[in-house]
Amino acid sequence: MPQLNGGGGDDLGANDEMISFKDEGEQEEKISENVSAERDLDDVKSSLVKKNPKQNKQTKKIYQAERRPQTRPDSESYEKTRDYFGEALRRQQDGGFFKSPHYPGYQFLMFPDLTNPYLSNGSLSPSARTYLQMKWPLLDVPGSAGIKDSRSPTPGHLSNKVPVVQHAHHVHPLTPLITYSNEHFSPGTPPSHLSPEILDPKTGIPRTPHPSELSPYYPLSPGAVGSIAHPLSWFMQQQGQPMYSIPPGGFRHPYPTLAMNASMSSLVSSRFSPHMVTPPPHSLHQTGIPHPAIVSPAIKQEPSGDNISPSMKSPVPSKKEEDKKPHIKKPLNAFMLYMKEMRAKVVAECTLKESAAINQILGRRWHSLSREEQAKYYELARKERQLHSQLYPGWSARDNYGKRKKRKRENKPDSKPEGKSKKQCVQYLPSEKMCDSPASSHGSMLDSPATPSAALASPAAPAPTHSEQAQPLSLTTKPEGRMHHHFSPSIAIPIGTLGSQSSTPILTRPIPFTSLHHSMLSPPSPFHQAALHSHHSLFQSQPLSLVTKPTE
DNA sequence: GTTCCTTTGAAGGGA
DNA sequence: TCCCTTCAAAGGAAC
């Protein structure tokens, strides 16, 4: 688990983190995101087809070397989340325009007083109002009118998989932790007066949310508890995508004992008594409720035990048992959680559909996140792992090995699939000049040798080795079949001052002419320029050079 | 219909 | 300890 350096001294340096998204003005943020998305789009479009495993690996290594997020100790993290919420509440109560934090839901981990969102007189407490407003921006919560965030795009409109209008900014990072397929829920219907107004994704007409979109996690009792949709119900409805596939037949209350009433801190760490963590067979808890991480082979449509190599199988269970054995998915890591949350937003901004491209953008944005922001996801991931381990004590990631379709391994430099011609590519590295992240992750690594990579490293992830950092980038190949013909001519953009630490040659990034964006050939916009200037000299302009991509 | 792509991080095994 | 491999999500593209 990554540990952020304790509050005061963020001596991890690196004020080169991209913070511009956080506390800037709303307009500025929007501009920033649009610009970044635009650049990301161009970037990705131009680079996606070019990349190959080795290049990716190099890029990855550089990314990894560049910065390792730090998380604070839990207590401090929680304190900060409290502060987040307090600040949000203050803003709201001050009558100011409530601007949700970048990850507005996160602070709800420590949401105070959720166990009793109502005041004694029956009205919602301010905190509960704030929560509800964050949860359901369209919900008219008394006393909080006008705090709807109209800024963020509504991926729900744009994503064909988002059944509920939900601002990306209001998607709690923990949402994927407990999001399940809507189709399998039959939760209680919240009272109409508290039902968020939801736009039908197809008609755009406001409608009462389907019960499945609300609070399926709350084992609402027939009585009082059911009188209000539980504040944490929104955990369930992120993008209509379950984090874990649901076995046939669905389930009613995932994490049944996960009665998320008070704080999410106890959600995963203390809500599970030992007796309930033992996964009953067939994906069902003892309550008969399957865990979302359990995927029925039928649903998963993954190779059955027959396709699993014997080495992958545990010697103990028989083949039949193996077939019956549910597929327990790995818990999502921090980046995966981030991806799930941000994908729709990126898709909306970039009008990109290709996940590979989206993921590239997300990867960059991930690196552009501040440590605090990343720490949130690391914390969530940690909790998820903790929950997962408690639910499935005997589970090992190794159990899933071989349950996927076998992937070809082409990463090895010398391994080339027979009969497949390869095309040499120009060395590719994502150019931070084109990236949305002024706080170049690459730059921070390359320009800040004093920053110990270990200090920046995620506790769970080993710091990049010296060999990794110094590993020279080389020309790599990619199967020609995936190459796009018009990508041949390209522009090489030198990547800053890379040579200072290694013998890495000037890195160039092929950019198809057809994808060239004006921003690539013209000075950065004032905003971007300022952002660039405020961070690194890495971004000092260097002349663009035209190169011709070698072709075979 | 299946596999690949692409990202980061976690985990496990081998050297 | 280090390195490598696999898998987790996602969905269009390629095969």
Coordinates of C-alpha atoms (C1' of nucleotides) in Angstrom, one line a residue:
Chain A
M1 CA 0.0 0.0 0.0
P2 CA 1.4 3.3 -1.0
Q3 CA 2.0 5.6 1.8
L4 CA 1.9 9.2 1.3
N5 CA 4.4 11.2 3.1
G6 CA 2.8 12.7 6.1
G7 CA 0.9 15.8 5.6
G8 CA 3.3 18.6 6.1
G9 CA 6.4 17.7 4.4
D10 CA 5.6 16.5 1.0
D11 CA 9.3 16.4 0.5
L12 CA 8.7 13.9 -2.2
G13 CA 9.3 16.8 -4.2
A14 CA 7.8 17.0 -7.1
N15 CA 5.6 19.9 -7.2
D16 CA 5.7 19.0 -10.7
E17 CA 2.5 17.2 -10.2
M18 CA -0.4 18.3 -12.3
I19 CA -2.7 20.1 -10.0
S20 CA -4.3 22.4 -12.4
F21 CA -7.4 20.4 -12.5
K22 CA -8.1 20.7 -8.9
D23 CA -8.6 24.1 -7.6
E24 CA -8.6 26.2 -10.6
G25 CA -11.6 28.0 -11.7
E26 CA -14.3 26.0 -13.2
Q27 CA -13.9 27.5 -16.5
E28 CA -10.2 27.0 -16.5
E29 CA -10.6 23.5 -15.5
K30 CA -12.9 22.9 -18.3
I31 CA -10.6 24.5 -20.7
S32 CA -7.8 22.5 -19.4
E33 CA -9.7 19.3 -19.7
N34 CA -10.8 20.1 -23.2
V35 CA -7.4 21.0 -24.2
S36 CA -6.0 17.9 -22.7
A37 CA -8.6 15.8 -24.2
E38 CA -8.0 17.3 -27.5
R39 CA -4.3 16.7 -27.3
D40 CA -4.8 13.3 -25.9
L41 CA -7.0 12.5 -28.7
D42 CA -4.5 13.6 -31.3
D43 CA -1.8 12.0 -29.4
V44 CA -3.4 8.7 -29.1
K45 CA -4.8 8.6 -32.5
S46 CA -1.4 9.1 -33.9
S47 CA 0.4 6.8 -31.6
L48 CA -1.9 4.0 -30.9
V49 CA -1.3 2.1 -34.0
K50 CA 2.3 2.5 -33.8
K51 CA 3.0 1.3 -30.5
N52 CA 4.4 -2.1 -29.9
P53 CA 5.0 -4.1 -26.8
K54 CA 8.5 -3.2 -26.4
Q55 CA 7.8 0.4 -26.8
N56 CA 5.0 0.1 -24.4
K57 CA 7.3 -1.4 -22.0
Q58 CA 9.7 1.3 -22.3
T59 CA 7.1 3.8 -21.9
K60 CA 5.8 2.0 -19.0
K61 CA 9.1 1.8 -17.4
I62 CA 9.6 5.4 -17.8
Y63 CA 6.3 6.1 -16.4
Q64 CA 7.0 3.9 -13.5
A65 CA 10.3 5.4 -12.9
E66 CA 8.9 8.8 -13.1
R67 CA 6.8 8.9 -10.1
R68 CA 5.4 6.7 -7.5
P69 CA 2.4 7.9 -5.8
Q70 CA 2.5 8.2 -2.1
T71 CA -0.3 7.7 0.1
R72 CA -0.7 9.0 3.5
P73 CA -1.2 6.9 6.5
D74 CA -4.8 5.9 6.7
S75 CA -5.5 8.1 9.6
E76 CA -4.3 11.1 7.8
S77 CA -6.0 10.2 4.7
Y78 CA -9.2 9.9 6.5
E79 CA -8.6 13.2 8.1
K80 CA -8.1 14.7 4.8
T81 CA -11.2 13.2 3.4
R82 CA -13.1 14.7 6.2
D83 CA -11.6 18.0 5.4
Y84 CA -12.7 17.6 1.8
F85 CA -16.2 17.0 2.9
G86 CA -16.1 19.7 5.4
E87 CA -14.9 22.1 2.8
A88 CA -17.6 21.1 0.5
L89 CA -20.2 21.5 3.1
R90 CA -18.8 24.9 4.0
R91 CA -19.0 26.0 0.5
Q92 CA -22.5 24.8 0.2
Q93 CA -23.6 26.4 3.4
D94 CA -21.9 29.6 2.5
G95 CA -24.1 29.7 -0.5
G96 CA -21.3 29.6 -2.9
F97 CA -21.4 27.5 -5.9
F98 CA -20.6 24.1 -4.8
K99 CA -17.8 22.8 -6.8
S100 CA -17.3 19.2 -6.2
P101 CA -13.8 18.2 -5.7
H102 CA -12.1 16.2 -8.3
Y103 CA -13.2 13.0 -6.7
P104 CA -16.1 14.3 -4.8
G105 CA -17.3 11.0 -3.6
Y106 CA -14.1 10.0 -2.0
Q107 CA -14.5 12.1 1.1
F108 CA -17.6 10.2 1.6
L109 CA -15.6 7.4 2.8
M110 CA -15.6 9.2 6.0
F111 CA -18.9 10.7 5.5
P112 CA -20.0 11.8 8.9
D113 CA -23.3 11.0 10.4
L114 CA -24.5 8.8 7.6
T115 CA -26.0 6.4 9.9
N116 CA -28.5 8.9 10.6
P117 CA -28.9 11.3 7.8
Y118 CA -32.0 12.7 9.3
L119 CA -32.1 15.3 11.9
S120 CA -34.4 14.7 14.8
N121 CA -37.1 16.6 13.1
G122 CA -37.0 14.3 10.2
S123 CA -35.3 16.5 7.8
L124 CA -32.0 15.7 6.3
S125 CA -29.0 16.8 8.1
P126 CA -26.8 19.2 6.2
S127 CA -24.2 16.5 5.7
A128 CA -26.8 14.2 4.3
R129 CA -28.1 16.9 2.0
T130 CA -24.6 17.5 0.8
Y131 CA -24.1 13.8 0.3
L132 CA -27.3 13.4 -1.5
Q133 CA -26.5 16.3 -3.7
M134 CA -23.2 14.8 -4.5
K135 CA -24.6 11.5 -5.1
W136 CA -27.5 12.7 -7.2
P137 CA -26.7 16.0 -8.7
L138 CA -30.2 16.2 -10.2
L139 CA -31.8 15.5 -6.9
D140 CA -33.5 18.4 -5.5
V141 CA -32.4 18.3 -1.9
P142 CA -33.9 20.9 0.2
G143 CA -31.4 23.4 1.2
S144 CA -29.0 22.6 -1.4
A145 CA -30.6 23.8 -4.5
G146 CA -28.4 25.2 -7.1
I147 CA -25.4 23.2 -6.3
K148 CA -25.7 21.0 -9.2
D149 CA -22.6 20.7 -11.0
S150 CA -23.3 21.6 -14.5
R151 CA -19.8 21.5 -15.6
S152 CA -18.9 18.1 -16.2
P153 CA -20.0 16.3 -19.2
T154 CA -22.6 13.7 -18.7
P155 CA -21.1 10.5 -19.9
G156 CA -24.4 9.0 -19.2
H157 CA -25.7 10.6 -22.2
L158 CA -22.8 9.7 -24.3
S159 CA -21.9 6.4 -23.2
N160 CA -24.1 3.7 -24.5
K161 CA -23.5 1.8 -21.4
V162 CA -24.4 4.4 -18.9
P163 CA -27.9 3.9 -17.9
V164 CA -28.1 6.7 -15.5
V165 CA -27.2 10.2 -15.9
Q166 CA -24.3 10.7 -13.6
H167 CA -21.7 13.3 -13.7
A168 CA -18.4 11.9 -13.8
H169 CA -17.3 14.2 -11.1
H170 CA -19.9 12.7 -8.9
V171 CA -18.8 9.2 -9.4
H172 CA -17.3 8.0 -6.4
P173 CA -14.0 6.3 -6.8
L174 CA -15.3 3.5 -4.7
T175 CA -18.2 3.0 -7.0
P176 CA -16.5 0.3 -8.9
L177 CA -15.9 -1.4 -5.7
I178 CA -19.5 -2.2 -5.4
T179 CA -21.0 -1.6 -8.7
Y180 CA -22.8 -4.4 -10.2
S181 CA -25.0 -5.0 -13.1
N182 CA -28.2 -3.3 -12.8
E183 CA -29.9 -6.2 -14.3
H184 CA -29.5 -8.4 -11.4
F185 CA -30.7 -6.2 -8.7
S186 CA -34.1 -6.0 -7.1
P187 CA -33.5 -3.6 -4.4
G188 CA -36.1 -1.8 -2.6
T189 CA -37.5 1.2 -4.2
P190 CA -36.6 4.4 -2.5
P191 CA -39.3 6.8 -1.6
S192 CA -40.3 9.0 -4.4
H193 CA -39.5 12.1 -2.6
L194 CA -36.0 11.1 -2.4
S195 CA -35.7 9.5 -5.7
P196 CA -33.2 11.1 -7.9
E197 CA -34.5 12.3 -11.1
I198 CA -32.9 10.3 -13.7
L199 CA -32.9 10.8 -17.4
D200 CA -33.7 7.9 -19.4
P201 CA -30.6 7.3 -21.5
K202 CA -32.7 6.5 -24.5
T203 CA -35.4 9.0 -24.3
G204 CA -33.7 11.7 -22.3
I205 CA -36.9 12.0 -20.4
P206 CA -36.7 12.3 -16.7
R207 CA -37.9 9.2 -15.0
T208 CA -38.0 7.6 -11.7
P209 CA -34.9 5.6 -11.4
H210 CA -35.2 1.9 -11.7
P211 CA -34.9 0.2 -8.4
S212 CA -31.9 -1.5 -9.6
E213 CA -30.2 1.8 -9.9
L214 CA -30.8 2.6 -6.3
S215 CA -29.3 1.3 -3.3
P216 CA -29.2 -2.3 -4.0
Y217 CA -26.6 -2.6 -1.3
Y218 CA -28.9 -1.6 1.3
P219 CA -30.7 -4.5 2.7
L220 CA -33.5 -2.2 3.3
S221 CA -35.7 -3.5 6.0
P222 CA -39.4 -3.3 5.4
G223 CA -39.6 -0.7 8.0
A224 CA -37.9 2.6 8.6
V225 CA -34.7 1.9 6.9
G226 CA -36.4 1.6 3.7
S227 CA -37.9 5.0 4.0
I228 CA -34.9 6.5 2.3
A229 CA -32.6 5.4 -0.3
H230 CA -29.4 4.9 1.4
P231 CA -26.8 7.4 0.8
L232 CA -24.4 4.9 -0.4
S233 CA -26.7 3.6 -3.0
W234 CA -24.8 5.4 -5.5
F235 CA -22.0 3.1 -5.0
M236 CA -24.0 0.8 -7.0
Q237 CA -24.6 2.6 -10.2
Q238 CA -21.5 3.7 -11.7
Q239 CA -21.9 3.6 -15.4
G240 CA -24.1 0.7 -15.2
Q241 CA -21.1 -1.5 -15.3
P242 CA -20.5 -4.0 -12.7
M243 CA -17.1 -4.3 -11.5
Y244 CA -17.6 -8.0 -11.3
S245 CA -19.8 -9.9 -13.5
I246 CA -22.8 -11.3 -11.9
P247 CA -23.6 -14.9 -12.0
P248 CA -26.8 -16.0 -13.7
G249 CA -29.8 -15.4 -11.6
G250 CA -28.3 -12.3 -10.2
F251 CA -28.4 -11.4 -6.7
R252 CA -30.3 -9.1 -4.5
H253 CA -27.9 -7.7 -2.1
P254 CA -24.3 -8.0 -2.8
Y255 CA -22.2 -7.6 0.2
P256 CA -25.2 -8.2 2.2
T257 CA -23.5 -7.6 5.4
L258 CA -21.9 -4.7 4.0
A259 CA -24.5 -2.5 5.4
M260 CA -22.8 0.7 4.5
N261 CA -24.2 2.9 7.0
A262 CA -21.5 4.9 8.6
S263 CA -18.2 5.2 7.1
M264 CA -16.7 3.4 4.2
S265 CA -13.6 3.1 6.3
S266 CA -15.3 0.3 8.0
L267 CA -16.7 -0.9 4.7
V268 CA -14.1 -3.2 3.8
S269 CA -11.9 -3.4 6.8
S270 CA -14.1 -4.2 9.6
R271 CA -17.5 -5.2 8.4
F272 CA -16.7 -8.7 7.7
S273 CA -16.7 -11.1 10.4
P274 CA -14.7 -14.2 9.8
H275 CA -17.7 -16.4 9.4
M276 CA -18.9 -14.6 6.4
V277 CA -15.7 -14.3 4.5
T278 CA -15.5 -17.9 3.5
P279 CA -16.8 -18.1 0.1
P280 CA -19.5 -20.6 -0.2
P281 CA -19.6 -22.6 -3.3
H282 CA -21.0 -21.3 -6.5
S283 CA -20.3 -17.8 -5.9
L284 CA -22.8 -17.5 -3.1
H285 CA -22.2 -16.3 0.3
Q286 CA -23.8 -18.1 3.1
T287 CA -26.6 -15.8 2.6
G288 CA -27.0 -17.1 -0.9
I289 CA -25.7 -13.9 -2.3
P290 CA -22.9 -14.1 -4.7
H291 CA -20.0 -11.8 -4.5
P292 CA -19.5 -9.6 -7.5
A293 CA -16.0 -10.8 -7.8
I294 CA -17.3 -14.2 -8.5
V295 CA -18.1 -14.9 -12.0
S296 CA -19.9 -17.9 -13.2
P297 CA -18.0 -19.7 -15.9
A298 CA -21.1 -19.5 -18.0
I299 CA -21.3 -15.8 -17.7
K300 CA -17.7 -15.3 -17.9
Q301 CA -17.5 -17.2 -21.1
E302 CA -14.0 -18.0 -20.4
P303 CA -12.3 -21.3 -21.0
S304 CA -13.6 -24.0 -18.9
G305 CA -11.5 -26.3 -16.9
D306 CA -10.9 -28.2 -20.1
N307 CA -8.9 -25.5 -21.5
I308 CA -6.9 -24.9 -18.5
S309 CA -3.6 -26.4 -18.6
P310 CA -3.0 -29.0 -15.9
S311 CA -0.3 -26.9 -14.4
M312 CA -2.8 -24.2 -13.8
K313 CA -5.1 -26.4 -11.9
S314 CA -4.9 -27.1 -8.4
P315 CA -4.1 -30.7 -7.9
V316 CA -6.7 -31.0 -5.2
P317 CA -9.9 -30.2 -6.9
S318 CA -11.1 -32.5 -9.6
K319 CA -11.9 -31.4 -13.0
K320 CA -15.5 -31.3 -12.3
E321 CA -15.0 -29.3 -9.3
E322 CA -12.8 -27.1 -11.2
D323 CA -15.6 -26.5 -13.6
K324 CA -17.9 -25.6 -10.8
K325 CA -15.4 -23.4 -9.2
P326 CA -16.4 -19.9 -9.7
H327 CA -14.2 -17.4 -11.3
I328 CA -13.1 -15.0 -8.7
K329 CA -11.8 -12.0 -10.3
K330 CA -8.9 -10.1 -9.1
P331 CA -9.6 -7.0 -7.2
L332 CA -9.1 -3.9 -9.1
N333 CA -6.0 -2.0 -8.6
A334 CA -5.9 1.7 -8.2
F335 CA -5.5 2.5 -11.8
M336 CA -8.3 0.2 -12.7
L337 CA -10.5 1.9 -10.3
Y338 CA -9.5 5.2 -11.8
M339 CA -10.1 3.9 -15.3
K340 CA -13.6 2.7 -14.5
E341 CA -14.5 6.0 -13.1
M342 CA -12.9 8.2 -15.7
R343 CA -13.4 6.2 -18.8
A344 CA -16.8 7.6 -19.6
K345 CA -15.6 11.1 -19.1
V346 CA -12.7 10.6 -21.5
V347 CA -14.9 9.0 -24.0
A348 CA -17.2 11.9 -23.8
E349 CA -14.5 14.4 -24.2
C350 CA -12.6 12.7 -26.8
T351 CA -15.3 10.9 -28.7
L352 CA -13.1 8.0 -28.7
K353 CA -14.4 4.6 -28.5
E354 CA -11.3 2.5 -28.7
S355 CA -10.4 1.3 -25.4
A356 CA -6.8 1.1 -26.2
A357 CA -6.7 4.8 -27.0
I358 CA -8.8 5.6 -24.1
N359 CA -6.5 3.7 -21.9
Q360 CA -3.6 5.6 -23.2
I361 CA -5.2 8.8 -22.3
L362 CA -6.2 7.5 -18.9
G363 CA -2.7 6.4 -18.3
R364 CA -1.4 9.8 -18.9
R365 CA -4.0 11.4 -16.8
W366 CA -3.3 9.0 -14.2
H367 CA 0.2 10.2 -14.1
S368 CA -0.9 13.7 -14.1
L369 CA -2.9 13.2 -11.0
S370 CA -1.6 14.6 -7.9
R371 CA -0.3 12.3 -5.3
E372 CA -3.3 13.0 -3.2
E373 CA -5.6 12.1 -5.9
Q374 CA -3.8 9.0 -6.8
A375 CA -3.6 8.1 -3.1
K376 CA -7.3 8.0 -3.0
Y377 CA -7.4 5.3 -5.6
Y378 CA -4.6 3.5 -4.0
E379 CA -6.5 3.6 -0.8
L380 CA -9.6 2.3 -2.5
A381 CA -7.7 -0.4 -4.2
R382 CA -6.2 -1.3 -0.9
K383 CA -9.5 -1.6 0.7
E384 CA -10.8 -3.6 -2.2
R385 CA -7.9 -6.0 -1.9
Q386 CA -8.6 -6.2 1.8
L387 CA -12.2 -6.9 1.2
H388 CA -11.4 -9.4 -1.4
S389 CA -8.9 -11.2 0.8
Q390 CA -11.4 -11.3 3.5
L391 CA -14.1 -12.6 1.3
Y392 CA -11.8 -15.1 -0.3
P393 CA -9.1 -16.0 2.1
G394 CA -7.8 -18.8 0.1
W395 CA -7.9 -17.1 -3.2
S396 CA -4.8 -16.4 -5.1
A397 CA -4.3 -14.4 -8.2
R398 CA -2.7 -17.5 -9.5
D399 CA -6.0 -19.2 -9.4
N400 CA -7.0 -17.2 -12.4
Y401 CA -4.0 -18.0 -14.4
G402 CA -4.9 -19.7 -17.5
K403 CA -8.5 -18.9 -17.2
R404 CA -8.2 -16.3 -19.8
K405 CA -7.5 -16.9 -23.4
K406 CA -3.9 -17.3 -23.8
R407 CA -2.1 -14.3 -24.8
K408 CA 0.6 -14.2 -27.3
R409 CA 3.8 -13.1 -25.8
E410 CA 5.6 -10.9 -28.2
N411 CA 7.3 -8.7 -25.7
K412 CA 10.5 -10.5 -26.0
P413 CA 12.9 -8.6 -28.2
D414 CA 13.8 -11.5 -30.3
S415 CA 10.6 -13.4 -30.4
K416 CA 8.8 -12.9 -33.6
P417 CA 5.9 -14.8 -34.6
E418 CA 6.7 -16.9 -37.6
G419 CA 5.5 -15.8 -40.9
K420 CA 4.7 -12.4 -39.6
S421 CA 6.6 -9.6 -41.1
K422 CA 7.3 -6.8 -38.8
K423 CA 7.6 -3.2 -39.4
Q424 CA 10.1 -1.1 -37.7
C425 CA 8.7 1.9 -35.9
V426 CA 10.3 5.0 -34.9
Q427 CA 10.8 5.2 -31.2
Y428 CA 7.8 6.3 -29.6
L429 CA 7.3 8.1 -26.4
P430 CA 4.3 10.1 -25.5
S431 CA 5.3 13.7 -25.9
E432 CA 4.3 15.7 -22.9
K433 CA 4.2 18.6 -25.1
M434 CA 1.1 17.1 -26.5
C435 CA -0.1 15.7 -23.3
D436 CA -2.6 17.2 -21.0
S437 CA -0.3 17.0 -18.2
P438 CA 2.0 20.0 -17.8
A439 CA 3.4 18.3 -14.8
S440 CA 5.0 15.8 -16.9
S441 CA 5.4 12.6 -15.4
H442 CA 8.2 11.9 -17.7
G443 CA 9.8 15.1 -17.0
S444 CA 9.5 14.8 -13.3
M445 CA 11.4 11.6 -13.4
L446 CA 13.9 12.7 -15.9
D447 CA 14.5 16.0 -14.5
S448 CA 14.4 15.3 -10.9
P449 CA 17.0 12.7 -10.3
A450 CA 17.2 13.9 -6.8
T451 CA 13.8 12.6 -6.2
P452 CA 14.3 9.1 -4.9
S453 CA 12.2 6.8 -6.9
A454 CA 11.7 4.8 -3.9
A455 CA 10.1 7.6 -2.1
L456 CA 7.8 8.0 -4.9
A457 CA 7.1 4.4 -5.3
S458 CA 4.0 2.7 -4.5
P459 CA 4.6 0.5 -1.6
A460 CA 3.2 -2.4 -3.4
A461 CA 5.0 -1.7 -6.6
P462 CA 8.7 -2.1 -6.7
A463 CA 10.6 0.9 -7.6
P464 CA 12.0 0.8 -11.0
T465 CA 15.4 -0.5 -11.1
H466 CA 18.3 1.3 -12.3
S467 CA 18.5 -0.9 -15.3
E468 CA 15.0 0.0 -16.1
Q469 CA 15.6 3.7 -15.9
A470 CA 18.7 3.6 -17.9
Q471 CA 17.6 1.1 -20.3
P472 CA 18.1 2.6 -23.7
L473 CA 15.2 2.8 -25.9
S474 CA 15.5 1.0 -29.1
L475 CA 13.7 0.5 -32.3
T476 CA 11.0 -2.0 -31.9
T477 CA 8.7 -3.7 -34.2
K478 CA 5.1 -4.3 -34.6
P479 CA 3.2 -6.7 -36.7
E480 CA 2.5 -5.0 -40.0
G481 CA -1.0 -6.2 -39.9
R482 CA -1.9 -3.6 -37.3
M483 CA -0.1 -0.8 -39.0
H484 CA -2.1 1.8 -40.6
H485 CA -0.8 2.8 -44.0
H486 CA -1.1 6.5 -43.7
F487 CA 1.0 6.6 -40.6
S488 CA 4.2 6.3 -42.5
P489 CA 5.3 9.9 -42.6
S490 CA 5.6 11.2 -39.1
I491 CA 6.9 14.1 -37.2
A492 CA 9.4 13.4 -34.5
I493 CA 9.1 15.5 -31.5
P494 CA 12.1 15.5 -29.3
I495 CA 11.2 14.8 -25.8
G496 CA 12.8 17.3 -23.7
T497 CA 16.0 16.8 -21.8
L498 CA 16.0 13.1 -21.7
G499 CA 19.7 12.7 -22.2
S500 CA 20.7 14.0 -18.9
Q501 CA 20.3 10.7 -17.1
S502 CA 21.0 8.2 -19.7
S503 CA 22.3 7.6 -23.0
T504 CA 18.8 7.5 -24.3
P505 CA 18.8 9.0 -27.7
I506 CA 16.4 11.7 -28.7
L507 CA 13.0 10.2 -28.4
T508 CA 10.7 10.8 -31.2
R509 CA 7.2 10.1 -31.5
P510 CA 5.6 9.4 -34.8
I511 CA 2.6 11.5 -35.5
P512 CA 0.6 10.9 -38.6
F513 CA 0.1 14.0 -40.7
T514 CA -3.5 13.2 -40.8
S515 CA -3.6 13.5 -37.1
L516 CA -1.5 16.5 -36.7
H517 CA -3.1 19.0 -34.5
H518 CA -2.5 22.7 -34.7
S519 CA -1.3 22.7 -31.2
M520 CA 1.6 20.5 -32.3
L521 CA 2.9 23.0 -34.7
S522 CA 2.1 26.1 -32.9
P523 CA 3.0 27.6 -29.6
P524 CA 1.0 26.4 -26.8
S525 CA -2.1 28.2 -25.8
P526 CA -1.7 30.8 -23.1
F527 CA -3.2 28.5 -20.6
H528 CA -1.1 25.6 -21.6
Q529 CA 1.9 27.7 -21.8
A530 CA 1.4 29.0 -18.4
A531 CA 0.9 25.5 -17.2
L532 CA 4.0 24.4 -18.9
H533 CA 6.0 27.2 -17.6
S534 CA 4.8 26.6 -14.1
H535 CA 6.2 23.2 -14.0
H536 CA 9.1 22.2 -15.9
S537 CA 11.7 23.5 -18.1
L538 CA 11.4 20.1 -19.7
F539 CA 8.8 21.7 -21.8
Q540 CA 11.0 24.4 -23.1
S541 CA 10.3 24.5 -26.7
Q542 CA 12.4 22.6 -28.9
P543 CA 12.2 22.7 -32.6
L544 CA 10.2 20.1 -34.3
S545 CA 11.9 18.0 -36.7
L546 CA 10.5 16.1 -39.5
V547 CA 11.6 12.6 -39.9
T548 CA 10.6 9.9 -42.1
K549 CA 9.6 6.8 -40.5
P550 CA 11.5 3.9 -41.8
T551 CA 9.4 1.5 -43.6
E552 CA 10.1 -1.9 -44.9
Chain B
dG1 C1' -16.4 -15.6 -32.6
dT2 C1' -12.0 -14.8 -30.8
dT3 C1' -8.0 -12.3 -30.0
dC4 C1' -5.5 -8.1 -29.8
dC5 C1' -4.6 -3.6 -28.2
dT6 C1' -3.5 -0.4 -24.3
dT7 C1' -3.0 1.3 -19.7
dT8 C1' -1.1 0.6 -14.4
dG9 C1' -0.8 -2.1 -10.5
dA10 C1' -0.9 -6.4 -7.7
dA11 C1' 0.6 -10.8 -7.1
dG12 C1' 3.1 -15.0 -7.6
dG13 C1' 6.9 -17.8 -9.2
dG14 C1' 11.6 -18.5 -10.8
dA15 C1' 16.4 -17.3 -10.8
Chain C
dT1 C1' 15.8 -9.1 -4.4
dC2 C1' 14.9 -8.7 -9.0
dC3 C1' 12.6 -9.9 -13.1
dC4 C1' 9.0 -11.8 -15.6
dT5 C1' 4.3 -13.1 -16.4
dT6 C1' -0.5 -12.9 -15.8
dC7 C1' -4.8 -10.7 -14.9
dA8 C1' -7.9 -7.1 -13.7
dA9 C1' -11.6 -3.3 -17.3
dA10 C1' -13.0 -1.8 -21.6
dG11 C1' -14.6 -2.0 -26.4
dG12 C1' -13.3 -1.2 -31.1
dA13 C1' -10.3 -3.2 -34.4
dA14 C1' -8.3 -7.0 -36.5
dC15 C1' -8.3 -11.6 -37.6

